[in-house]
Amino acid sequence: MKCLDKIKDLQAKQSKVILEADVLEIQNPREFTKFGKTGRVANATISDATGKMKLTLWNEEIDKVKQGSKIKINNGYVNEWQGEKQITAGRFGSIELL
C-alpha cells in the first residue's frame, strides 16, 4: 500500500495522490453550466500536519463533506489555479469520510 502524501510535498499536475486531512472550512457552492448540464462546485480548505491547501468539491461531494470532517482523498489530482495549488478527487478519485 502506498504511504500517505503530505500537503507540503504536493506538486502541480501530480496525480494518484492519497491524502488524509481535516476540513477547516467550506465556501458556499456555486452553480455552473457546462456542456448543457448544470453542476455545483465549492472550494474547501483542508490541512494536515504539514500545511493547508484548497480542495475543490464537485456536486455530491459537497453534500458529503462537512466542516470539521476528517477525510481521505484517494487517487486525487493536484492542479494550480491563479498560482495556488488545489487538490480534487477528479473523475478517477474519491473522497471518503474517516
PDB file of C-alpha atoms in Angstrom:
ATOM      1  CA  MET A   1       0.000   0.000   0.000  1.00  0.00           C
ATOM      2  CA  LYS A   2       1.241   3.479  -0.865  1.00  0.00           C
ATOM      3  CA  CYS A   3       2.002   5.672   2.122  1.00  0.00           C
ATOM      4  CA  LEU A   4       0.098   8.904   2.582  1.00  0.00           C
ATOM      5  CA  ASP A   5       1.146  12.065   0.799  1.00  0.00           C
ATOM      6  CA  LYS A   6       1.703  15.287   2.752  1.00  0.00           C
ATOM      7  CA  ILE A   7       0.294  18.651   1.711  1.00  0.00           C
ATOM      8  CA  LYS A   8       3.713  20.355   1.791  1.00  0.00           C
ATOM      9  CA  ASP A   9       5.109  17.830  -0.721  1.00  0.00           C
ATOM     10  CA  LEU A  10       2.356  18.065  -3.340  1.00  0.00           C
ATOM     11  CA  GLN A  11       3.230  19.449  -6.776  1.00  0.00           C
ATOM     12  CA  ALA A  12       1.010  20.832  -9.522  1.00  0.00           C
ATOM     13  CA  LYS A  13      -0.041  18.182 -12.067  1.00  0.00           C
ATOM     14  CA  GLN A  14       0.660  15.419  -9.529  1.00  0.00           C
ATOM     15  CA  SER A  15      -1.801  12.550  -9.726  1.00  0.00           C
ATOM     16  CA  LYS A  16      -2.556   9.403  -7.721  1.00  0.00           C
ATOM     17  CA  VAL A  17      -2.414  11.438  -4.508  1.00  0.00           C
ATOM     18  CA  ILE A  18      -3.514   9.704  -1.311  1.00  0.00           C
ATOM     19  CA  LEU A  19      -4.026  12.215   1.468  1.00  0.00           C
ATOM     20  CA  GLU A  20      -5.712  12.382   4.865  1.00  0.00           C
ATOM     21  CA  ALA A  21      -6.717  15.848   6.025  1.00  0.00           C
ATOM     22  CA  ASP A  22      -9.062  17.861   8.197  1.00  0.00           C
ATOM     23  CA  VAL A  23     -11.655  20.096   6.559  1.00  0.00           C
ATOM     24  CA  LEU A  24     -11.235  23.588   8.043  1.00  0.00           C
ATOM     25  CA  GLU A  25     -13.899  25.416   6.060  1.00  0.00           C
ATOM     26  CA  ILE A  26     -16.142  25.068   3.042  1.00  0.00           C
ATOM     27  CA  GLN A  27     -17.275  28.011   0.955  1.00  0.00           C
ATOM     28  CA  ASN A  28     -20.792  28.269  -0.424  1.00  0.00           C
ATOM     29  CA  PRO A  29     -21.271  26.175  -3.561  1.00  0.00           C
ATOM     30  CA  ARG A  30     -21.591  27.858  -6.951  1.00  0.00           C
ATOM     31  CA  GLU A  31     -23.719  26.547  -9.775  1.00  0.00           C
ATOM     32  CA  PHE A  32     -22.356  26.308 -13.294  1.00  0.00           C
ATOM     33  CA  THR A  33     -23.470  25.008 -16.646  1.00  0.00           C
ATOM     34  CA  LYS A  34     -21.082  23.097 -18.880  1.00  0.00           C
ATOM     35  CA  PHE A  35     -21.966  21.117 -21.979  1.00  0.00           C
ATOM     36  CA  GLY A  36     -25.640  21.816 -21.268  1.00  0.00           C
ATOM     37  CA  LYS A  37     -25.514  20.246 -17.790  1.00  0.00           C
ATOM     38  CA  THR A  38     -25.672  22.119 -14.530  1.00  0.00           C
ATOM     39  CA  GLY A  39     -23.407  21.237 -11.682  1.00  0.00           C
ATOM     40  CA  ARG A  40     -22.135  22.593  -8.407  1.00  0.00           C
ATOM     41  CA  VAL A  41     -18.625  23.341  -7.245  1.00  0.00           C
ATOM     42  CA  ALA A  42     -17.309  24.534  -3.877  1.00  0.00           C
ATOM     43  CA  ASN A  43     -13.867  25.286  -2.516  1.00  0.00           C
ATOM     44  CA  ALA A  44     -12.832  23.941   0.845  1.00  0.00           C
ATOM     45  CA  THR A  45      -9.684  24.498   2.876  1.00  0.00           C
ATOM     46  CA  ILE A  46      -8.023  21.364   4.198  1.00  0.00           C
ATOM     47  CA  SER A  47      -4.994  20.841   6.414  1.00  0.00           C
ATOM     48  CA  ASP A  48      -2.675  18.162   7.668  1.00  0.00           C
ATOM     49  CA  ALA A  49       0.330  18.384   9.979  1.00  0.00           C
ATOM     50  CA  THR A  50       2.416  19.898   7.163  1.00  0.00           C
ATOM     51  CA  GLY A  51       0.201  22.679   5.814  1.00  0.00           C
ATOM     52  CA  LYS A  52      -3.050  23.829   4.248  1.00  0.00           C
ATOM     53  CA  MET A  53      -4.421  23.806   0.732  1.00  0.00           C
ATOM     54  CA  LYS A  54      -7.608  24.252  -1.273  1.00  0.00           C
ATOM     55  CA  LEU A  55      -9.797  21.264  -2.060  1.00  0.00           C
ATOM     56  CA  THR A  56     -12.270  21.505  -4.936  1.00  0.00           C
ATOM     57  CA  LEU A  57     -15.538  19.686  -4.221  1.00  0.00           C
ATOM     58  CA  TRP A  58     -17.918  18.725  -7.036  1.00  0.00           C
ATOM     59  CA  ASN A  59     -21.662  18.001  -6.882  1.00  0.00           C
ATOM     60  CA  GLU A  60     -22.431  15.205  -4.370  1.00  0.00           C
ATOM     61  CA  GLU A  61     -19.024  15.617  -2.691  1.00  0.00           C
ATOM     62  CA  ILE A  62     -20.320  18.997  -1.446  1.00  0.00           C
ATOM     63  CA  ASP A  63     -23.137  17.294   0.454  1.00  0.00           C
ATOM     64  CA  LYS A  64     -20.893  14.568   1.862  1.00  0.00           C
ATOM     65  CA  VAL A  65     -18.019  16.655   3.237  1.00  0.00           C
ATOM     66  CA  LYS A  66     -18.660  18.948   6.207  1.00  0.00           C
ATOM     67  CA  GLN A  67     -16.546  21.489   8.044  1.00  0.00           C
ATOM     68  CA  GLY A  68     -14.695  19.626  10.806  1.00  0.00           C
ATOM     69  CA  SER A  69     -14.708  16.312   8.884  1.00  0.00           C
ATOM     70  CA  LYS A  70     -11.593  14.209   8.582  1.00  0.00           C
ATOM     71  CA  ILE A  71     -11.328  12.935   5.029  1.00  0.00           C
ATOM     72  CA  LYS A  72      -9.178  10.679   2.899  1.00  0.00           C
ATOM     73  CA  ILE A  73      -8.654  11.578  -0.741  1.00  0.00           C
ATOM     74  CA  ASN A  74      -7.910   8.524  -2.873  1.00  0.00           C
ATOM     75  CA  ASN A  75      -6.315   8.963  -6.304  1.00  0.00           C
ATOM     76  CA  GLY A  76      -6.528  12.758  -6.071  1.00  0.00           C
ATOM     77  CA  TYR A  77      -5.115  15.204  -8.595  1.00  0.00           C
ATOM     78  CA  VAL A  78      -3.281  18.459  -7.880  1.00  0.00           C
ATOM     79  CA  ASN A  79      -3.734  21.390 -10.232  1.00  0.00           C
ATOM     80  CA  GLU A  80      -2.764  25.013  -9.999  1.00  0.00           C
ATOM     81  CA  TRP A  81      -5.111  27.922 -10.430  1.00  0.00           C
ATOM     82  CA  GLN A  82      -4.039  31.559 -10.163  1.00  0.00           C
ATOM     83  CA  GLY A  83      -0.736  30.431  -8.704  1.00  0.00           C
ATOM     84  CA  GLU A  84      -2.324  28.397  -5.920  1.00  0.00           C
ATOM     85  CA  LYS A  85      -2.161  24.621  -5.700  1.00  0.00           C
ATOM     86  CA  GLN A  86      -5.507  22.881  -5.338  1.00  0.00           C
ATOM     87  CA  ILE A  87      -6.449  19.244  -4.994  1.00  0.00           C
ATOM     88  CA  THR A  88      -9.538  17.476  -6.307  1.00  0.00           C
ATOM     89  CA  ALA A  89     -10.706  13.872  -6.381  1.00  0.00           C
ATOM     90  CA  GLY A  90     -11.475  14.482 -10.040  1.00  0.00           C
ATOM     91  CA  ARG A  91     -13.009  11.938 -12.363  1.00  0.00           C
ATOM     92  CA  PHE A  92     -10.936   8.970 -11.195  1.00  0.00           C
ATOM     93  CA  GLY A  93     -10.607   9.601  -7.474  1.00  0.00           C
ATOM     94  CA  SER A  94     -12.822   9.538  -4.407  1.00  0.00           C
ATOM     95  CA  ILE A  95     -13.236  11.266  -1.081  1.00  0.00           C
ATOM     96  CA  GLU A  96     -14.128   9.190   1.954  1.00  0.00           C
ATOM     97  CA  LEU A  97     -15.044  10.310   5.449  1.00  0.00           C
ATOM     98  CA  LEU A  98     -12.837   8.909   8.219  1.00  0.00           C
TER      99      LEU A  98
END
